[in-house]
PDB file of C-alpha atoms in Angstrom:
ATOM      1  CA  UNK A  21     -26.811 -15.560  20.134  1.00 53.00           C
ATOM      2  CA  UNK A  22     -23.859 -16.139  17.932  1.00 63.00           C
ATOM      3  CA  UNK A  23     -20.622 -17.253  19.523  1.00 83.00           C
ATOM      4  CA  UNK A  24     -17.276 -18.270  18.082  1.00 91.00           C
ATOM      5  CA  UNK A  25     -14.808 -20.023  20.366  1.00 92.00           C
ATOM      6  CA  UNK A  26     -11.124 -20.689  19.917  1.00 94.00           C
ATOM      7  CA  UNK A  27      -8.282 -21.889  22.077  1.00 89.00           C
ATOM      8  CA  UNK A  28      -6.143 -18.912  23.018  1.00 90.00           C
ATOM      9  CA  UNK A  29      -2.594 -20.116  22.515  1.00 95.00           C
ATOM     10  CA  UNK A  30      -0.609 -22.597  20.425  1.00 97.00           C
ATOM     11  CA  UNK A  31       3.126 -23.154  20.396  1.00 97.00           C
ATOM     12  CA  UNK A  32       4.840 -25.186  17.675  1.00 97.00           C
ATOM     13  CA  UNK A  33       8.336 -25.891  16.466  1.00 97.00           C
ATOM     14  CA  UNK A  34       9.455 -24.495  13.135  1.00 97.00           C
ATOM     15  CA  UNK A  35       8.781 -27.007  10.367  1.00 97.00           C
ATOM     16  CA  UNK A  36       5.988 -28.789  12.233  1.00 97.00           C
ATOM     17  CA  UNK A  37       2.308 -28.527  11.344  1.00 97.00           C
ATOM     18  CA  UNK A  38       0.004 -26.222  13.292  1.00 97.00           C
ATOM     19  CA  UNK A  39      -3.684 -26.911  13.799  1.00 97.00           C
ATOM     20  CA  UNK A  40      -5.920 -24.118  15.047  1.00 97.00           C
ATOM     21  CA  UNK A  41      -9.457 -25.044  16.042  1.00 97.00           C
ATOM     22  CA  UNK A  42     -12.691 -23.114  16.200  1.00 95.00           C
ATOM     23  CA  UNK A  43     -16.291 -23.901  17.127  1.00 94.00           C
ATOM     24  CA  UNK A  44     -19.215 -21.789  16.029  1.00 90.00           C
ATOM     25  CA  UNK A  45     -22.897 -21.700  16.853  1.00 85.00           C
ATOM     26  CA  UNK A  46     -24.809 -20.563  13.789  1.00 76.00           C
ATOM     27  CA  UNK A  47     -25.636 -23.521  11.564  1.00 68.00           C
ATOM     28  CA  UNK A  48     -26.905 -21.343   8.724  1.00 73.00           C
ATOM     29  CA  UNK A  49     -23.511 -19.754   8.026  1.00 70.00           C
ATOM     30  CA  UNK A  50     -22.703 -19.798   4.310  1.00 81.00           C
ATOM     31  CA  UNK A  51     -19.048 -18.815   4.485  1.00 87.00           C
ATOM     32  CA  UNK A  52     -16.569 -19.218   7.320  1.00 90.00           C
ATOM     33  CA  UNK A  53     -13.334 -17.301   7.444  1.00 93.00           C
ATOM     34  CA  UNK A  54      -9.836 -17.314   8.851  1.00 96.00           C
ATOM     35  CA  UNK A  55      -8.094 -13.989   9.401  1.00 96.00           C
ATOM     36  CA  UNK A  56      -4.495 -13.370  10.467  1.00 97.00           C
ATOM     37  CA  UNK A  57      -3.310 -10.440  12.587  1.00 95.00           C
ATOM     38  CA  UNK A  58       0.375  -9.634  12.874  1.00 93.00           C
ATOM     39  CA  UNK A  59       1.638  -7.375  15.695  1.00 88.00           C
ATOM     40  CA  UNK A  60       0.552  -3.768  15.295  1.00 84.00           C
ATOM     41  CA  UNK A  61      -1.424  -4.492  12.146  1.00 87.00           C
ATOM     42  CA  UNK A  62      -5.013  -4.940  11.124  1.00 88.00           C
ATOM     43  CA  UNK A  63      -6.552  -8.242  10.185  1.00 93.00           C
ATOM     44  CA  UNK A  64      -5.843  -9.872   6.850  1.00 94.00           C
ATOM     45  CA  UNK A  65      -8.090 -12.465   5.223  1.00 93.00           C
ATOM     46  CA  UNK A  66      -6.149 -15.723   5.072  1.00 95.00           C
ATOM     47  CA  UNK A  67      -8.707 -18.089   3.601  1.00 94.00           C
ATOM     48  CA  UNK A  68     -12.384 -18.964   3.663  1.00 92.00           C
ATOM     49  CA  UNK A  69     -14.577 -21.997   3.059  1.00 93.00           C
ATOM     50  CA  UNK A  70     -18.081 -22.280   1.720  1.00 90.00           C
ATOM     51  CA  UNK A  71     -20.438 -24.301   3.872  1.00 86.00           C
ATOM     52  CA  UNK A  72     -21.111 -26.951   1.222  1.00 87.00           C
ATOM     53  CA  UNK A  73     -17.447 -27.963   1.325  1.00 90.00           C
ATOM     54  CA  UNK A  74     -15.744 -30.001   3.987  1.00 92.00           C
ATOM     55  CA  UNK A  75     -12.170 -29.247   2.977  1.00 95.00           C
ATOM     56  CA  UNK A  76     -10.257 -26.558   1.144  1.00 95.00           C
ATOM     57  CA  UNK A  77      -6.544 -26.560   0.440  1.00 95.00           C
ATOM     58  CA  UNK A  78      -4.488 -23.536  -0.514  1.00 92.00           C
ATOM     59  CA  UNK A  79      -0.717 -24.117  -0.640  1.00 95.00           C
ATOM     60  CA  UNK A  80       0.364 -24.667   3.000  1.00 96.00           C
ATOM     61  CA  UNK A  81      -3.116 -24.027   4.357  1.00 97.00           C
ATOM     62  CA  UNK A  82      -5.842 -26.647   4.773  1.00 97.00           C
ATOM     63  CA  UNK A  83      -9.276 -25.752   6.119  1.00 97.00           C
ATOM     64  CA  UNK A  84     -11.520 -28.505   7.444  1.00 97.00           C
ATOM     65  CA  UNK A  85     -15.215 -27.972   8.149  1.00 95.00           C
ATOM     66  CA  UNK A  86     -17.395 -30.325  10.174  1.00 93.00           C
ATOM     67  CA  UNK A  87     -20.890 -28.893   9.918  1.00 90.00           C
ATOM     68  CA  UNK A  88     -22.455 -31.539  12.116  1.00 90.00           C
ATOM     69  CA  UNK A  89     -20.185 -30.598  15.027  1.00 92.00           C
ATOM     70  CA  UNK A  90     -19.929 -26.909  13.988  1.00 91.00           C
ATOM     71  CA  UNK A  91     -16.171 -27.236  14.040  1.00 94.00           C
ATOM     72  CA  UNK A  92     -13.696 -25.442  11.809  1.00 95.00           C
ATOM     73  CA  UNK A  93      -9.958 -25.970  11.749  1.00 97.00           C
ATOM     74  CA  UNK A  94      -6.967 -24.393  10.036  1.00 97.00           C
ATOM     75  CA  UNK A  95      -3.882 -26.472   9.413  1.00 97.00           C
ATOM     76  CA  UNK A  96      -0.628 -24.789   8.485  1.00 97.00           C
ATOM     77  CA  UNK A  97       1.943 -27.176   7.048  1.00 97.00           C
ATOM     78  CA  UNK A  98       5.686 -26.583   7.522  1.00 97.00           C
ATOM     79  CA  UNK A  99       5.075 -23.733   9.963  1.00 98.00           C
ATOM     80  CA  UNK A 100       7.581 -20.881   9.700  1.00 97.00           C
ATOM     81  CA  UNK A 101       8.531 -18.100  12.102  1.00 95.00           C
ATOM     82  CA  UNK A 102       6.702 -15.689   9.802  1.00 94.00           C
ATOM     83  CA  UNK A 103       3.488 -17.528  10.637  1.00 96.00           C
ATOM     84  CA  UNK A 104       3.679 -16.246  14.225  1.00 96.00           C
ATOM     85  CA  UNK A 105       0.537 -14.150  14.612  1.00 97.00           C
ATOM     86  CA  UNK A 106      -2.986 -14.220  16.000  1.00 97.00           C
ATOM     87  CA  UNK A 107      -5.488 -16.217  13.965  1.00 98.00           C
ATOM     88  CA  UNK A 108      -9.186 -15.382  14.092  1.00 97.00           C
ATOM     89  CA  UNK A 109     -12.072 -17.557  13.057  1.00 95.00           C
ATOM     90  CA  UNK A 110     -15.121 -15.582  11.867  1.00 92.00           C
ATOM     91  CA  UNK A 111     -18.663 -16.390  10.856  1.00 88.00           C
ATOM     92  CA  UNK A 112     -21.621 -14.338   9.665  1.00 82.00           C
ATOM     93  CA  UNK A 113     -24.485 -13.913  12.118  1.00 75.00           C
ATOM     94  CA  UNK A 114     -27.765 -15.748  11.840  1.00 65.00           C
ATOM     95  CA  UNK A 115     -30.486 -15.231   9.297  1.00 58.00           C
ATOM     96  CA  UNK A 116     -31.612 -11.712   8.548  1.00 53.00           C
ATOM     97  CA  UNK A 117     -28.355 -10.054   9.432  1.00 57.00           C
ATOM     98  CA  UNK A 118     -26.473  -7.732   7.214  1.00 60.00           C
ATOM     99  CA  UNK A 119     -23.176  -8.904   5.807  1.00 72.00           C
ATOM    100  CA  UNK A 120     -21.119  -8.631   8.985  1.00 80.00           C
ATOM    101  CA  UNK A 121     -18.822 -10.998  10.828  1.00 87.00           C
ATOM    102  CA  UNK A 122     -18.609 -12.376  14.361  1.00 90.00           C
ATOM    103  CA  UNK A 123     -15.000 -13.000  15.368  1.00 94.00           C
ATOM    104  CA  UNK A 124     -13.571 -15.404  17.902  1.00 94.00           C
ATOM    105  CA  UNK A 125     -11.110 -14.193  20.525  1.00 95.00           C
ATOM    106  CA  UNK A 126      -8.173 -15.354  18.411  1.00 96.00           C
ATOM    107  CA  UNK A 127      -5.490 -18.021  18.776  1.00 97.00           C
ATOM    108  CA  UNK A 128      -1.969 -16.742  19.299  1.00 97.00           C
ATOM    109  CA  UNK A 129       0.451 -18.944  17.365  1.00 97.00           C
ATOM    110  CA  UNK A 130       4.064 -18.905  18.543  1.00 97.00           C
ATOM    111  CA  UNK A 131       6.652 -20.611  16.334  1.00 97.00           C
ATOM    112  CA  UNK A 132       9.971 -21.443  17.932  1.00 94.00           C
ATOM    113  CA  UNK A 133      13.178 -22.847  16.421  1.00 89.00           C
TER     114      UNK A 133
ATOM    115  CA  UNK B  12      -4.103  -0.720  -4.821  1.00 64.00           C
ATOM    116  CA  UNK B  13      -3.868   1.395  -1.676  1.00 81.00           C
ATOM    117  CA  UNK B  14      -5.211  -0.214   1.467  1.00 93.00           C
ATOM    118  CA  UNK B  15      -7.496   1.123   4.170  1.00 96.00           C
ATOM    119  CA  UNK B  16      -5.912   4.162   5.809  1.00 96.00           C
ATOM    120  CA  UNK B  17      -6.492   5.182   9.418  1.00 97.00           C
ATOM    121  CA  UNK B  18      -5.233   8.010  11.567  1.00 97.00           C
ATOM    122  CA  UNK B  19      -3.954   8.625  14.081  1.00 97.00           C
ATOM    123  CA  UNK B  20      -2.160   5.343  14.821  1.00 96.00           C
ATOM    124  CA  UNK B  21      -1.954   6.067  18.538  1.00 97.00           C
ATOM    125  CA  UNK B  22      -3.856   8.342  20.873  1.00 97.00           C
ATOM    126  CA  UNK B  23      -3.581   8.871  24.619  1.00 98.00           C
ATOM    127  CA  UNK B  24      -6.260  10.908  26.387  1.00 97.00           C
ATOM    128  CA  UNK B  25      -7.649  11.350  29.847  1.00 97.00           C
ATOM    129  CA  UNK B  26     -11.085  10.114  30.797  1.00 96.00           C
ATOM    130  CA  UNK B  27     -13.925  12.472  29.985  1.00 97.00           C
ATOM    131  CA  UNK B  28     -11.984  13.947  27.064  1.00 97.00           C
ATOM    132  CA  UNK B  29     -13.127  13.611  23.445  1.00 97.00           C
ATOM    133  CA  UNK B  30     -11.352  11.845  20.616  1.00 98.00           C
ATOM    134  CA  UNK B  31     -11.939  11.297  16.911  1.00 98.00           C
ATOM    135  CA  UNK B  32     -10.611   8.688  14.510  1.00 98.00           C
ATOM    136  CA  UNK B  33     -10.492   8.924  10.745  1.00 97.00           C
ATOM    137  CA  UNK B  34     -10.743   6.195   8.111  1.00 97.00           C
ATOM    138  CA  UNK B  35     -10.301   6.237   4.344  1.00 97.00           C
ATOM    139  CA  UNK B  36     -11.498   2.952   2.790  1.00 96.00           C
ATOM    140  CA  UNK B  37     -10.300   1.303  -0.375  1.00 95.00           C
ATOM    141  CA  UNK B  38     -11.503   3.172  -3.433  1.00 93.00           C
ATOM    142  CA  UNK B  39     -14.793   1.781  -4.724  1.00 90.00           C
ATOM    143  CA  UNK B  40     -15.708  -0.047  -1.521  1.00 91.00           C
ATOM    144  CA  UNK B  41     -19.234   0.901  -0.597  1.00 89.00           C
ATOM    145  CA  UNK B  42     -19.365  -0.897   2.760  1.00 91.00           C
ATOM    146  CA  UNK B  43     -17.382   0.441   5.716  1.00 94.00           C
ATOM    147  CA  UNK B  44     -17.109  -1.048   9.197  1.00 95.00           C
ATOM    148  CA  UNK B  45     -15.789   0.232  12.519  1.00 97.00           C
ATOM    149  CA  UNK B  46     -14.675  -2.378  15.032  1.00 97.00           C
ATOM    150  CA  UNK B  47     -13.485  -2.165  18.620  1.00 97.00           C
ATOM    151  CA  UNK B  48     -10.793  -4.664  19.598  1.00 95.00           C
ATOM    152  CA  UNK B  49     -10.103  -4.867  23.320  1.00 95.00           C
ATOM    153  CA  UNK B  50      -6.792  -6.457  24.290  1.00 92.00           C
ATOM    154  CA  UNK B  51      -7.029 -10.241  24.145  1.00 89.00           C
ATOM    155  CA  UNK B  52     -10.350 -10.261  22.308  1.00 91.00           C
ATOM    156  CA  UNK B  53     -11.540 -10.438  18.749  1.00 93.00           C
ATOM    157  CA  UNK B  54     -12.888  -7.387  16.927  1.00 95.00           C
ATOM    158  CA  UNK B  55     -16.434  -6.395  17.821  1.00 94.00           C
ATOM    159  CA  UNK B  56     -18.496  -4.536  15.243  1.00 94.00           C
ATOM    160  CA  UNK B  57     -19.575  -1.064  16.326  1.00 96.00           C
ATOM    161  CA  UNK B  58     -21.182   0.277  13.160  1.00 95.00           C
ATOM    162  CA  UNK B  59     -21.590  -0.640   9.501  1.00 93.00           C
ATOM    163  CA  UNK B  60     -22.198   1.817   6.655  1.00 93.00           C
ATOM    164  CA  UNK B  61     -23.416   1.181   3.135  1.00 89.00           C
ATOM    165  CA  UNK B  62     -22.317   4.262   1.182  1.00 87.00           C
ATOM    166  CA  UNK B  63     -23.305   7.095   3.538  1.00 85.00           C
ATOM    167  CA  UNK B  64     -26.150   5.255   5.274  1.00 91.00           C
ATOM    168  CA  UNK B  65     -26.005   3.253   8.495  1.00 92.00           C
ATOM    169  CA  UNK B  66     -27.124  -0.367   8.098  1.00 89.00           C
ATOM    170  CA  UNK B  67     -26.179  -1.667  11.547  1.00 90.00           C
ATOM    171  CA  UNK B  68     -25.311   0.275  14.692  1.00 93.00           C
ATOM    172  CA  UNK B  69     -26.849  -2.099  17.196  1.00 91.00           C
ATOM    173  CA  UNK B  70     -23.572  -2.484  19.158  1.00 91.00           C
ATOM    174  CA  UNK B  71     -22.630   1.200  19.171  1.00 95.00           C
ATOM    175  CA  UNK B  72     -22.879   2.869  22.646  1.00 94.00           C
ATOM    176  CA  UNK B  73     -24.824   5.796  21.309  1.00 94.00           C
ATOM    177  CA  UNK B  74     -24.648   7.827  24.507  1.00 95.00           C
ATOM    178  CA  UNK B  75     -20.950   8.454  23.877  1.00 97.00           C
ATOM    179  CA  UNK B  76     -20.003   7.098  20.445  1.00 97.00           C
ATOM    180  CA  UNK B  77     -20.957   8.593  17.106  1.00 97.00           C
ATOM    181  CA  UNK B  78     -19.866   7.952  13.547  1.00 97.00           C
ATOM    182  CA  UNK B  79     -20.515   9.479  10.190  1.00 95.00           C
ATOM    183  CA  UNK B  80     -19.683   8.905   6.556  1.00 94.00           C
ATOM    184  CA  UNK B  81     -20.995  12.038   4.942  1.00 82.00           C
ATOM    185  CA  UNK B  82     -19.976  11.614   1.306  1.00 86.00           C
ATOM    186  CA  UNK B  83     -19.922   7.835   1.269  1.00 85.00           C
ATOM    187  CA  UNK B  84     -16.138   7.650   1.326  1.00 92.00           C
ATOM    188  CA  UNK B  85     -14.176   8.733   4.427  1.00 96.00           C
ATOM    189  CA  UNK B  86     -15.572   8.110   7.874  1.00 97.00           C
ATOM    190  CA  UNK B  87     -14.974   9.456  11.357  1.00 97.00           C
ATOM    191  CA  UNK B  88     -15.678   7.772  14.680  1.00 98.00           C
ATOM    192  CA  UNK B  89     -15.958   9.963  17.757  1.00 98.00           C
ATOM    193  CA  UNK B  90     -16.033   9.216  21.471  1.00 98.00           C
ATOM    194  CA  UNK B  91     -17.324  11.910  23.794  1.00 97.00           C
ATOM    195  CA  UNK B  92     -16.687  11.644  26.691  1.00 96.00           C
ATOM    196  CA  UNK B  93     -14.196   8.784  26.872  1.00 97.00           C
ATOM    197  CA  UNK B  94     -14.190   6.223  29.675  1.00 97.00           C
ATOM    198  CA  UNK B  95     -11.371   4.002  30.896  1.00 97.00           C
ATOM    199  CA  UNK B  96     -13.061   0.951  29.355  1.00 96.00           C
ATOM    200  CA  UNK B  97     -12.849   2.543  25.887  1.00 97.00           C
ATOM    201  CA  UNK B  98      -9.130   1.730  25.805  1.00 98.00           C
ATOM    202  CA  UNK B  99      -8.821  -0.516  22.772  1.00 97.00           C
ATOM    203  CA  UNK B 100      -7.720  -0.663  19.143  1.00 96.00           C
ATOM    204  CA  UNK B 101     -10.292   0.803  16.780  1.00 97.00           C
ATOM    205  CA  UNK B 102     -10.217  -0.916  13.426  1.00 96.00           C
ATOM    206  CA  UNK B 103     -11.765   0.303  10.219  1.00 97.00           C
ATOM    207  CA  UNK B 104     -12.531  -2.144   7.425  1.00 95.00           C
ATOM    208  CA  UNK B 105     -14.128  -1.919   4.018  1.00 94.00           C
ATOM    209  CA  UNK B 106     -15.585  -4.337   1.518  1.00 91.00           C
ATOM    210  CA  UNK B 107     -16.855  -4.249  -2.045  1.00 85.00           C
ATOM    211  CA  UNK B 108     -19.693  -6.724  -1.688  1.00 71.00           C
ATOM    212  CA  UNK B 109     -23.368  -6.279  -1.105  1.00 64.00           C
ATOM    213  CA  UNK B 110     -24.379  -5.530   2.477  1.00 57.00           C
ATOM    214  CA  UNK B 111     -27.005  -8.267   2.415  1.00 61.00           C
ATOM    215  CA  UNK B 112     -26.376 -11.475   4.306  1.00 55.00           C
ATOM    216  CA  UNK B 113     -25.320 -14.614   2.460  1.00 61.00           C
ATOM    217  CA  UNK B 114     -22.665 -13.367   0.089  1.00 69.00           C
ATOM    218  CA  UNK B 115     -18.961 -13.784   0.555  1.00 76.00           C
ATOM    219  CA  UNK B 116     -17.750 -10.985   2.757  1.00 77.00           C
ATOM    220  CA  UNK B 117     -14.059 -10.235   2.292  1.00 85.00           C
ATOM    221  CA  UNK B 118     -13.236  -7.331   4.526  1.00 90.00           C
ATOM    222  CA  UNK B 119     -10.023  -5.346   4.201  1.00 93.00           C
ATOM    223  CA  UNK B 120      -8.728  -3.879   7.440  1.00 94.00           C
ATOM    224  CA  UNK B 121      -6.701  -0.801   8.221  1.00 95.00           C
ATOM    225  CA  UNK B 122      -3.852  -0.868  10.767  1.00 94.00           C
ATOM    226  CA  UNK B 123      -6.063   0.484  13.541  1.00 95.00           C
ATOM    227  CA  UNK B 124      -5.856   3.296  16.061  1.00 97.00           C
ATOM    228  CA  UNK B 125      -4.685   2.297  19.518  1.00 96.00           C
ATOM    229  CA  UNK B 126      -6.531   4.390  22.118  1.00 98.00           C
ATOM    230  CA  UNK B 127      -5.378   4.600  25.716  1.00 98.00           C
ATOM    231  CA  UNK B 128      -7.676   6.341  28.190  1.00 98.00           C
ATOM    232  CA  UNK B 129      -5.992   7.336  31.467  1.00 97.00           C
TER     233      UNK B 129
END
């Protein structure tokens, strides 16, 4: 079955770069997503990458995709205290599924001065 | 545009009681999702609607959970009777896209309802 795995916790200093990693199982995924969840709030789409790309950059965010290793990463440059949140990697299920998402357990990012 | 609305934000009940959650998706979004998010875990899909029809309820514990979306807009999720393990945040999300697999699936989430079962 589908499975998305992430490390659970990351602590960085303000101004440093953060790298959040994710591994997924379904090789047929067309889009892969990163969502952000702030305390007491729902999830918000942060960025996504199409499977025929290996990198996507959007301002401070860089997404890297290694399809061979089924590895996805999110890099946040110049991390700020406002980036403190839980970050979820998500992928669609295997072939034949409706347009739904399988989420990882989330990586809690803590930014300290 | 207004986001996905959910109510109530918090609910505390005793086990074996019933509870209902309400969701109003973004206007024009045909697809609506209910997720259960247990503390420390990612959201798990319970049920997916396309307009007022169910397209996926494979993860819904049908002996105690039910959901409906009668007019293809608002939706309610009910638990009857509740168990201790139902304590979680229940998230509603909506999307504009086709329900078929393969397309980009940007889902917009509400703030969730935090349920505590004592």
